[in-house]
mmCIF file of C-alpha atoms in Angstrom:
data_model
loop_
_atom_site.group_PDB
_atom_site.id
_atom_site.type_symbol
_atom_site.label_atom_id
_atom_site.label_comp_id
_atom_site.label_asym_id
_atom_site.label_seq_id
_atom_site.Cartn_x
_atom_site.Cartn_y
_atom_site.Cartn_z
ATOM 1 C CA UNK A 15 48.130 106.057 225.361
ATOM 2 C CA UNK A 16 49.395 104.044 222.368
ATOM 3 C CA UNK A 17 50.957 105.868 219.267
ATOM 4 C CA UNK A 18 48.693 105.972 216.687
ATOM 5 C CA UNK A 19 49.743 104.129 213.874
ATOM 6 C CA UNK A 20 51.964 104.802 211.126
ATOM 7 C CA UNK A 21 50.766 105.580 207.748
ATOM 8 C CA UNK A 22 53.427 104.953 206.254
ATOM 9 C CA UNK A 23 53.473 101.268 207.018
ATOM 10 C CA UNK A 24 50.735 100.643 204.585
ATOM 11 C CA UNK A 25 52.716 101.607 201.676
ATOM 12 C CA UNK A 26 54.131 98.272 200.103
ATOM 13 C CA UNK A 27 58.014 98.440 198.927
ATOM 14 C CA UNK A 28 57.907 96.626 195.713
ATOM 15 C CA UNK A 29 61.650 95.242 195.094
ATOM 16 C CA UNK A 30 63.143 95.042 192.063
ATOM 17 C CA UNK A 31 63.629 91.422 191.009
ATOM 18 C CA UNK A 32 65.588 90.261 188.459
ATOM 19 C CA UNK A 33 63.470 88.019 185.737
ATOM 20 C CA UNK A 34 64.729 85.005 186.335
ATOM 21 C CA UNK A 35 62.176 83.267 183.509
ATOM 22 C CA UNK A 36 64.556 83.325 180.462
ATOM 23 C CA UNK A 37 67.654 81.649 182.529
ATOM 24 C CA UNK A 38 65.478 78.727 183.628
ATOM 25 C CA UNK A 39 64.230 77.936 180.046
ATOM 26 C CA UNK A 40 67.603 78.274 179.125
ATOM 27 C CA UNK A 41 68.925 75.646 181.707
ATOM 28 C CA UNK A 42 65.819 73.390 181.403
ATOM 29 C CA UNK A 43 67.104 72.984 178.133
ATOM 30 C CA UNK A 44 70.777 72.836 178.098
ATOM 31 C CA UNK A 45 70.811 70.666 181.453
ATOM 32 C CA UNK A 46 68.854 67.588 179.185
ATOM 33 C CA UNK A 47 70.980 67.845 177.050
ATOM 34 C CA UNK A 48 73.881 67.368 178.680
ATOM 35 C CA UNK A 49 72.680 64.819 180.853
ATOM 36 C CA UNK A 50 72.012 63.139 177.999
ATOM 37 C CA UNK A 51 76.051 63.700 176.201
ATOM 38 C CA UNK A 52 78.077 63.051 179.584
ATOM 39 C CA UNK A 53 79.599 59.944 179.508
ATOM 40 C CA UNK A 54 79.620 58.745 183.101
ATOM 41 C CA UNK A 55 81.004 55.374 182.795
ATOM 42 C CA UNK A 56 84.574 55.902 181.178
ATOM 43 C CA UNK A 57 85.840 53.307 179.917
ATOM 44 C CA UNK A 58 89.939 52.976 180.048
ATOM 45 C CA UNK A 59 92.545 50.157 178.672
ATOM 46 C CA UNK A 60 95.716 48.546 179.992
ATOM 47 C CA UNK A 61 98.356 47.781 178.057
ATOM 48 C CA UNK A 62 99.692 44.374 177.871
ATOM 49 C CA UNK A 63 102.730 42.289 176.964
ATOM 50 C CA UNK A 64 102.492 38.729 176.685
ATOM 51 C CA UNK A 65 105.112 36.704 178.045
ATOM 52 C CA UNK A 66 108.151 35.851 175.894
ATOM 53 C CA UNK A 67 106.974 32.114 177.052
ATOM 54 C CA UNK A 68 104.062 30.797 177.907
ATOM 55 C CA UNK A 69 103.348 30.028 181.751
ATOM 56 C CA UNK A 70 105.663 32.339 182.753
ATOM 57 C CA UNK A 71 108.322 31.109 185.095
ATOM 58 C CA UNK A 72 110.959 30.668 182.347
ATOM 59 C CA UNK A 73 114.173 30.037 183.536
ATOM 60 C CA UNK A 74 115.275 33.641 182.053
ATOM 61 C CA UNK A 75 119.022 34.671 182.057
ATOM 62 C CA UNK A 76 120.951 34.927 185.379
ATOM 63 C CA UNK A 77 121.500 38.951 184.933
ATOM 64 C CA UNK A 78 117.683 39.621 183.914
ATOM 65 C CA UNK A 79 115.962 39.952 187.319
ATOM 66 C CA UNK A 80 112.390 38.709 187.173
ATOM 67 C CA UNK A 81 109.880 39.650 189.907
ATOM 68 C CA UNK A 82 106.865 37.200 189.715
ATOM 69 C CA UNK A 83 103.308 37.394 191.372
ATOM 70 C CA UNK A 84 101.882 34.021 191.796
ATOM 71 C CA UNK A 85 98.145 34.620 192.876
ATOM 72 C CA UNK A 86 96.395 31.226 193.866
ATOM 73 C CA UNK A 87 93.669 30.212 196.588
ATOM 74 C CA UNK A 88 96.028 29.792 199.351
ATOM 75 C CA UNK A 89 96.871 33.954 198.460
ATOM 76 C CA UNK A 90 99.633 35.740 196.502
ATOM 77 C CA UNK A 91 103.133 34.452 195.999
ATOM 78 C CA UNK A 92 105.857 36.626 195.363
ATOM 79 C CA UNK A 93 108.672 35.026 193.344
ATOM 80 C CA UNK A 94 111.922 36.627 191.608
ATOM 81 C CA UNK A 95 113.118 39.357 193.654
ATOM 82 C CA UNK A 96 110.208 39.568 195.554
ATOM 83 C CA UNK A 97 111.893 36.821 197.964
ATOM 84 C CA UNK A 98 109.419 33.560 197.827
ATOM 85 C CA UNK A 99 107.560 35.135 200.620
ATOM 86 C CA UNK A 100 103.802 34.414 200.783
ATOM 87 C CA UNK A 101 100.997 36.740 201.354
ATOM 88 C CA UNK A 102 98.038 34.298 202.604
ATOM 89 C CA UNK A 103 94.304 35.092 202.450
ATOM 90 C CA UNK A 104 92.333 36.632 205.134
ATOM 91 C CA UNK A 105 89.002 34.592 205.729
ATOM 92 C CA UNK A 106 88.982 33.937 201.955
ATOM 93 C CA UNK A 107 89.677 37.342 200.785
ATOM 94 C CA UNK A 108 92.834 38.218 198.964
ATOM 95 C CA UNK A 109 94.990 40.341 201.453
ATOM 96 C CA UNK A 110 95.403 43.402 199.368
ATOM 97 C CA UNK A 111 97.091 45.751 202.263
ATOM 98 C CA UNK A 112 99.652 43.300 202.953
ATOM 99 C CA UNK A 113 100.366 43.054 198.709
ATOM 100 C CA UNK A 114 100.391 46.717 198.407
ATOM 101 C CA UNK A 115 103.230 47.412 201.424
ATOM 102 C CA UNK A 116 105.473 44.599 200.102
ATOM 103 C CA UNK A 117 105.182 45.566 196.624
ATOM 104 C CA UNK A 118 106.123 49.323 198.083
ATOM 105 C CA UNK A 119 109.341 47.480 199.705
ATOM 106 C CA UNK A 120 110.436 45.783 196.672
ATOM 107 C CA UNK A 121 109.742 48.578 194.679
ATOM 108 C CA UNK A 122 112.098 51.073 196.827
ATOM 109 C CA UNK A 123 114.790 47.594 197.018
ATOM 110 C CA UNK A 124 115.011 47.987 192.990
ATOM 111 C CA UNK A 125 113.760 51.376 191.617
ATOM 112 C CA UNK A 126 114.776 50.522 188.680
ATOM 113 C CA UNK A 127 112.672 47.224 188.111
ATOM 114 C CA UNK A 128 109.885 47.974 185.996
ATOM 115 C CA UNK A 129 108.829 44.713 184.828
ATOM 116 C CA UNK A 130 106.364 42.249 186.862
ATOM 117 C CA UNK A 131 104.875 38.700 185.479
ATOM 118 C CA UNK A 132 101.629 37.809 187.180
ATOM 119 C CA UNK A 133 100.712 34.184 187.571
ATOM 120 C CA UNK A 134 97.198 33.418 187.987
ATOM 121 C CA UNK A 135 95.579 29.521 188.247
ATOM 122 C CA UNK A 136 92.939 28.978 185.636
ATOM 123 C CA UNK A 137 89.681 29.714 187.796
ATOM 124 C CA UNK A 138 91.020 33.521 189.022
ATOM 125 C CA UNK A 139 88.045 35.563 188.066
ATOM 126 C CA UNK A 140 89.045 38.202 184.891
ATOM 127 C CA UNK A 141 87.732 40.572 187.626
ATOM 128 C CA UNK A 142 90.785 39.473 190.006
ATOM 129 C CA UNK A 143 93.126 39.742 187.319
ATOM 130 C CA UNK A 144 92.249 43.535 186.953
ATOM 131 C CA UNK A 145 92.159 44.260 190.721
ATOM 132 C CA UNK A 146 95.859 42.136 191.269
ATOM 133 C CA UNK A 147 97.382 44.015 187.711
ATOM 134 C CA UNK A 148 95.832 47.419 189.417
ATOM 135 C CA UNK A 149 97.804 46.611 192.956
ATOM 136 C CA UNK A 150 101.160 45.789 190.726
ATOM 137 C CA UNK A 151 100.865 48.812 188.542
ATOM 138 C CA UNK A 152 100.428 51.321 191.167
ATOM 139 C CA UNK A 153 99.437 52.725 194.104
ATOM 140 C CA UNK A 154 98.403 55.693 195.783
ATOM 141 C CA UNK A 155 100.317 57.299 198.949
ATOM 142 C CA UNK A 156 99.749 60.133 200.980
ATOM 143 C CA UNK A 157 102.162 62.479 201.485
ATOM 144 C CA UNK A 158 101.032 66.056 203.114
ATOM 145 C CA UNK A 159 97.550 65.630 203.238
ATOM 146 C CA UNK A 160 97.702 64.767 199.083
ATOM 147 C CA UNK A 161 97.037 61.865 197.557
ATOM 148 C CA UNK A 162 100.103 60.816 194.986
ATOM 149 C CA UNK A 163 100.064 57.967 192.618
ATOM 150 C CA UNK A 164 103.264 56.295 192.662
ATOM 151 C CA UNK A 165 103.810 53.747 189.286
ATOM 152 C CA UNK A 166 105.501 50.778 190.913
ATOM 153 C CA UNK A 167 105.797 47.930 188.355
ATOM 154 C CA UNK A 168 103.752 49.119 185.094
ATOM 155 C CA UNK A 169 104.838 46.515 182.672
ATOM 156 C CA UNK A 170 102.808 43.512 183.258
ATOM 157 C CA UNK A 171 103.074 40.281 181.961
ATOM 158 C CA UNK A 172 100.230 37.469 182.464
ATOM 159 C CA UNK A 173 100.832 33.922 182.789
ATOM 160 C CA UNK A 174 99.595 30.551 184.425
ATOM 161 C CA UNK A 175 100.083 29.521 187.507
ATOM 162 C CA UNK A 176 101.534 25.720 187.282
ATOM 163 C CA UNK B 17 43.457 103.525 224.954
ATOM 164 C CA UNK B 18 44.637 101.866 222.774
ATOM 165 C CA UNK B 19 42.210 102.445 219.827
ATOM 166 C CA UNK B 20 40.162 99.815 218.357
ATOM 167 C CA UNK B 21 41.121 97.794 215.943
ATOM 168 C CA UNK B 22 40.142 98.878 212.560
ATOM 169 C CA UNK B 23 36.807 97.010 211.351
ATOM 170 C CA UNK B 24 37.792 97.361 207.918
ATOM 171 C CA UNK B 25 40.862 95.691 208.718
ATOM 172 C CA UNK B 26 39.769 92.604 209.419
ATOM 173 C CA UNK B 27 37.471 92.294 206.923
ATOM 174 C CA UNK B 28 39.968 93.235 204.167
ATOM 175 C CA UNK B 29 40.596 89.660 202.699
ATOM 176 C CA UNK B 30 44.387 88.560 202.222
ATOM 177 C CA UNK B 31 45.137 88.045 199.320
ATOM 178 C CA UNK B 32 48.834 86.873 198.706
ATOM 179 C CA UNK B 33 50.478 87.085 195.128
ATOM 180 C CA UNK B 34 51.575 83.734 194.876
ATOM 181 C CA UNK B 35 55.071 84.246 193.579
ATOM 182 C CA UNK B 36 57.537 81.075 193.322
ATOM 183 C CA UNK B 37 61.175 81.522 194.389
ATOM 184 C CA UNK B 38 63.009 80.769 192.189
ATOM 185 C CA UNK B 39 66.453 81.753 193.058
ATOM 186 C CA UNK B 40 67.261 78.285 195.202
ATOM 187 C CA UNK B 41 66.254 76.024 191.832
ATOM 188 C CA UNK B 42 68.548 78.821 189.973
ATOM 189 C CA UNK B 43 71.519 77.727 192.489
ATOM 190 C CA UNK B 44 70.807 74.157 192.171
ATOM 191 C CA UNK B 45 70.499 74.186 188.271
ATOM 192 C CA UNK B 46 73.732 76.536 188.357
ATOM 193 C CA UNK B 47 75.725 73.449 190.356
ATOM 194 C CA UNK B 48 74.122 70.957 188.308
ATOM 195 C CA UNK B 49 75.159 72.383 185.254
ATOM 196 C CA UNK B 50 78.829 73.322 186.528
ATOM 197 C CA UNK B 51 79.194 69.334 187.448
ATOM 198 C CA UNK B 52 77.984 67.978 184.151
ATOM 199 C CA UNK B 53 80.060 70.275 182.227
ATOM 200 C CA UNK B 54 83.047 69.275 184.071
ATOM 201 C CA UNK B 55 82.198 65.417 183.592
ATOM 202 C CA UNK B 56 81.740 66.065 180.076
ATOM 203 C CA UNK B 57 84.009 64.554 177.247
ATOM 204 C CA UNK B 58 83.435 65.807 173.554
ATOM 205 C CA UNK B 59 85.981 63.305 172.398
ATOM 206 C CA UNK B 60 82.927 60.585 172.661
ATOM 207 C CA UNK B 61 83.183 56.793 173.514
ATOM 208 C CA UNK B 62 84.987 54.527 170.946
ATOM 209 C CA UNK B 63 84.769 51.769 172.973
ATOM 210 C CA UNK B 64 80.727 50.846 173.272
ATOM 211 C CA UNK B 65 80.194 48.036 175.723
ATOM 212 C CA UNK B 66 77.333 45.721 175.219
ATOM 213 C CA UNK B 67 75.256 45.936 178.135
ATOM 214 C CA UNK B 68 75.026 41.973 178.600
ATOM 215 C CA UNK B 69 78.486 42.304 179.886
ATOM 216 C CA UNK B 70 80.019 44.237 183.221
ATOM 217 C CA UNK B 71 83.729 45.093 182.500
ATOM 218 C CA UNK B 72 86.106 44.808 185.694
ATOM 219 C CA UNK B 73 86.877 48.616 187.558
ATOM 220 C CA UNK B 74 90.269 49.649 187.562
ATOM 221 C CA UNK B 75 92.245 52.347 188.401
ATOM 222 C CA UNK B 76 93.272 52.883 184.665
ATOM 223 C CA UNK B 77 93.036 55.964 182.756
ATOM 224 C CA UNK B 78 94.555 55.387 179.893
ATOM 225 C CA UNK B 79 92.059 56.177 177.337
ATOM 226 C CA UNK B 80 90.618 53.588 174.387
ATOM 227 C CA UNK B 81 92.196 53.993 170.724
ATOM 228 C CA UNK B 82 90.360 52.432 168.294
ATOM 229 C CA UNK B 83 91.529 48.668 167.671
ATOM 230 C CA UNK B 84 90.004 46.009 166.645
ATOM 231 C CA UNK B 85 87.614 44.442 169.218
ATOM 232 C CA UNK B 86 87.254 40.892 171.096
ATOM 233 C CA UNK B 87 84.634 40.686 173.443
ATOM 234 C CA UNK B 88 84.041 37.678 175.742
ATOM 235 C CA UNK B 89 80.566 37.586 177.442
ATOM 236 C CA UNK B 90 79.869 34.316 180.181
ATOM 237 C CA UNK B 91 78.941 32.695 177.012
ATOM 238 C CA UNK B 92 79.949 33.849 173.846
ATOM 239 C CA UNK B 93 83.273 35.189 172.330
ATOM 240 C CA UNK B 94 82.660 37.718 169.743
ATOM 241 C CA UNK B 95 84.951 39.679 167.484
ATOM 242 C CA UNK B 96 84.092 43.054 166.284
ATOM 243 C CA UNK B 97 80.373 42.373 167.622
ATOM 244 C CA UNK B 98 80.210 38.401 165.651
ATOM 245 C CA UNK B 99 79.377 35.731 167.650
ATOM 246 C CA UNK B 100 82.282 33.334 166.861
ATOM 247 C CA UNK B 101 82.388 30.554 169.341
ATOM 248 C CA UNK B 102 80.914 29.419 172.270
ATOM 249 C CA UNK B 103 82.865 29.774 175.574
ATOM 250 C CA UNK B 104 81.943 26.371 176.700
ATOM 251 C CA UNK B 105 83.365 24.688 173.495
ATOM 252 C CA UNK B 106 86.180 26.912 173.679
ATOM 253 C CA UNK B 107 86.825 25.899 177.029
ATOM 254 C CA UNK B 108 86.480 22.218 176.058
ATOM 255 C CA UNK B 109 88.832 22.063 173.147
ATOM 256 C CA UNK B 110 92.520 20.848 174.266
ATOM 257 C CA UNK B 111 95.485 23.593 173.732
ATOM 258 C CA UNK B 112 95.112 26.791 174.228
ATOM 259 C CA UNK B 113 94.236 27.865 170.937
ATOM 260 C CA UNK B 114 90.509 28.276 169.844
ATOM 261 C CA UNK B 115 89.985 27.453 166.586
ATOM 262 C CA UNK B 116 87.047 29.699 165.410
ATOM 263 C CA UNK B 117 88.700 32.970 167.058
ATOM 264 C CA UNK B 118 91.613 31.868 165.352
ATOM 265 C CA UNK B 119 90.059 31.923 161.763
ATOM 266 C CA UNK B 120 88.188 35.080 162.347
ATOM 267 C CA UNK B 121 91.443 37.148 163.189
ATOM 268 C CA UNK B 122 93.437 35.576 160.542
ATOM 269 C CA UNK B 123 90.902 36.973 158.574
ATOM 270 C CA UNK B 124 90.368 40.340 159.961
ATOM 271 C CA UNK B 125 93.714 40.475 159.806
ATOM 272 C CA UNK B 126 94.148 39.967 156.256
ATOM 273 C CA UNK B 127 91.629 41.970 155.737
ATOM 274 C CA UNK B 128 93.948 44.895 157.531
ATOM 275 C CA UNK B 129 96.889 44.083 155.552
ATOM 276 C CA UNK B 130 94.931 44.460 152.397
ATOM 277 C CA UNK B 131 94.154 47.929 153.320
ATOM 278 C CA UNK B 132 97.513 48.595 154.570
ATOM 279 C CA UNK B 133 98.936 47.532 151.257
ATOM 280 C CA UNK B 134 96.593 49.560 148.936
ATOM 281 C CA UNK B 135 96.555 52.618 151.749
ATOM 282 C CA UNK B 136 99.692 53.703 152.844
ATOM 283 C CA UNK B 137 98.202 55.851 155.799
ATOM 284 C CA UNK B 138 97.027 52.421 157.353
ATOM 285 C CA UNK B 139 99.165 50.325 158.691
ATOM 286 C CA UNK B 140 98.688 47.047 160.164
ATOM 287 C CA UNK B 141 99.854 47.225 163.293
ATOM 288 C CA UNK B 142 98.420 43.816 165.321
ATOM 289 C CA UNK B 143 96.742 46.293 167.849
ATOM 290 C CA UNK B 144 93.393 44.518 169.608
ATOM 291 C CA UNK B 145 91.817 45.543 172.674
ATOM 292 C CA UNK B 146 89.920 42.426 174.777
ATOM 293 C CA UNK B 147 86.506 43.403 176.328
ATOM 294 C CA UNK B 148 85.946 40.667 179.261
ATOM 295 C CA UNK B 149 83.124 40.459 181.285
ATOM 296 C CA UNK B 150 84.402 40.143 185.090
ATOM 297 C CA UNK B 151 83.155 36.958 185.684
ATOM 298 C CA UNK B 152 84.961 35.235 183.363
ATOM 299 C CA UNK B 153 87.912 32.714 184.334
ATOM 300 C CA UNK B 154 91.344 33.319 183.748
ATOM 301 C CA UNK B 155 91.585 30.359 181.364
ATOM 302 C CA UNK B 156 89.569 31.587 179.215
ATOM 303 C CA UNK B 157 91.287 35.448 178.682
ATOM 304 C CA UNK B 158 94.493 32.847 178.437
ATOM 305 C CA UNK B 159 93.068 31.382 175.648
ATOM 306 C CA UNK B 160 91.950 34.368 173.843
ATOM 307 C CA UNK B 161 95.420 36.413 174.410
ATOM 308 C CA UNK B 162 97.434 33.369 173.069
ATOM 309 C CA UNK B 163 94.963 32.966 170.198
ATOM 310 C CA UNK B 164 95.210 36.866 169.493
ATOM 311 C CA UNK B 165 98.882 36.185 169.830
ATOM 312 C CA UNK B 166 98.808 33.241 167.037
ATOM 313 C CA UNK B 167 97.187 35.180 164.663
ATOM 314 C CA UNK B 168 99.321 38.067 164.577
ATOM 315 C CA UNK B 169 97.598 40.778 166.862
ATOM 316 C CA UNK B 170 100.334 40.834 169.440
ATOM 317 C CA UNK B 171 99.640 44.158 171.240
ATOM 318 C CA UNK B 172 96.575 43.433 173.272
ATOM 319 C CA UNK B 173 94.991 45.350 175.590
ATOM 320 C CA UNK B 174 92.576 45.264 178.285
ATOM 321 C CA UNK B 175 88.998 47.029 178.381
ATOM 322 C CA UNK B 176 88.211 48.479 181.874
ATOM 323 C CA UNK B 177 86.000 50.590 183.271
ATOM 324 C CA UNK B 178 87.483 53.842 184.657
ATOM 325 C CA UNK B 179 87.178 54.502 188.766
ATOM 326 C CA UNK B 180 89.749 57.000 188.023
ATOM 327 C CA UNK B 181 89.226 61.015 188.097
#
């Protein structure tokens, strides 16, 4: 025969919650309101030093090393002590790995060289000029698992392309 | 036996306190409010970009100062807000410098110097930032940075929008 049963399971535990009311007017109201504050779209500047003549490729004094970035259809040029090499496009798209590993090799050839004058032809897009100035000015390596900016060539220069 | 089942028990009707849980909307307004006060910047925006004009991403976090402003939209070049040439004419015109900008920073930048000379907390210091939408040709921000050049605002920079953390 079955156990008869319990009594005791008809008596209802009440737990003790906490009132939870007050904290979600508070955050109904605070969350609004800094929605409404927080800037998501930061906006940032870059510094920028015009050339000391215009289009660029001034035949500067022997000692002063230049290091030029010539960035036309046919892809990016590297002039000055960057060699003459050229970096073409892929398909039509500018070949930014290939940019970013020879900057990277020039950079560790003259650690010292700070200064870079970009060369664009008049129909670049303002848009390229930011992403080809971002490339020049620096890049990000990884190095244990951490990502590290590295500043490679901050002082930037624009000119045109002739 | 098993006894019966109580009569009264199935008759008793259930009625269930309807109770919301609200602990799982606590932990998501909790992590909602921890992000937004993390992304949040009391120092404000001084740079406010006209939405008729996308600025370029960058990696740049350098943040704005407060300078005087060019902005150059797919069809209008505007100082401080003023629509002061077209981009079409400016693009046009021979020579690299455009006229109208010209005139309007001379005269900004008088207007600077005048302040600087009766205020000697100011200081004209030839500072302007350039707000470019990204479509715009290189030619064009040529024109504009030799122009700023010309009339004596030499230290120009270049309004971005941040990517960066």
């Amino acid at each position: 025969m079955a156990f008869r049963p319990s009594k005791k399971r008809h008596r209802h535990l009440v737990a003790g919650d906490v009132n939870l009311i007050p904290l979600l007017n508070i955050f109904t109201i605070v969350i609004p309101f800094v929605l409404l504050t927080t800037v998501f779209a930061k906006t940032a500047i870059i510094d920028m030093y015009l050339p000391q003549e215009r289009g660029g490729a001034q035949s500067a004094p022997a000692v002063i090393k230049i290091f030029t970035v010539k960035v036309s259809e046919k892809g990016f040029e590297l002039g000055g002590i960057g060699g003459g090499g050229l970096i073409p496009t892929k398909q039509g798209a500018f070949d930014f790995g290939r940019l970013k590993e020879e900057l990277i090799k020039i950079k560790d050839a003259h650690p010292a060289h700070e200064e870079v004058i970009i060369l664009f032809e008049p129909g670049i897009s303002y848009d390229m000029v930011i992403q080809v100035m971002d490339a020049t000015r620096e890049t990000v390596e990884v190095k244990d698992e951490k990502e590290v900016r590295r500043t490679l060539f901050p002082l930037v220069s624009l000119g045109e392309a002739k | 036996m098993p006894f019966a089942p109580s009569k009264k028990k199935s008759k008793r009707s259930k009625i269930v306190v309807g109770t919301v849980t609200l602990t799982s909307m606590m932990d998501m307004f909790t992590a909602i409010l921890f992000f937004l006060l993390a992304s949040y910047s009391a120092q404000g925006d001084i740079l406010t970009v006209d939405p008729r004009f996308k600025l370029p991403m960058s990696t740049a976090t350098q943040p704005p100062r407060l300078r005087l402003i060019v902005q150059a939209t797919p069809d209008d070049i505007m100082v401080e807000g003023r629509r002061v040439s077209g981009v079409k004419e400016a693009l046009r015109e021979g020579g690299f410098l455009i006229k109208p900008l010209f005139d309007e920073l001379n005269e900004q930048a008088k207007k600077s110097e005048f302040i600087a000379a009766k205020n000697k907390a100011v200081k004209f210091t030839g500072e302007t930032v350039i707000q470019g939408d990204k479509t715009i040709p290189f030619a064009l921000l040529e024109r504009i940075m030799f122009t700023c050049g010309q009339a004596g605002y030499n230290t120009i920079s270049l309004a971005v929008t941040s990517r960066g953390e």
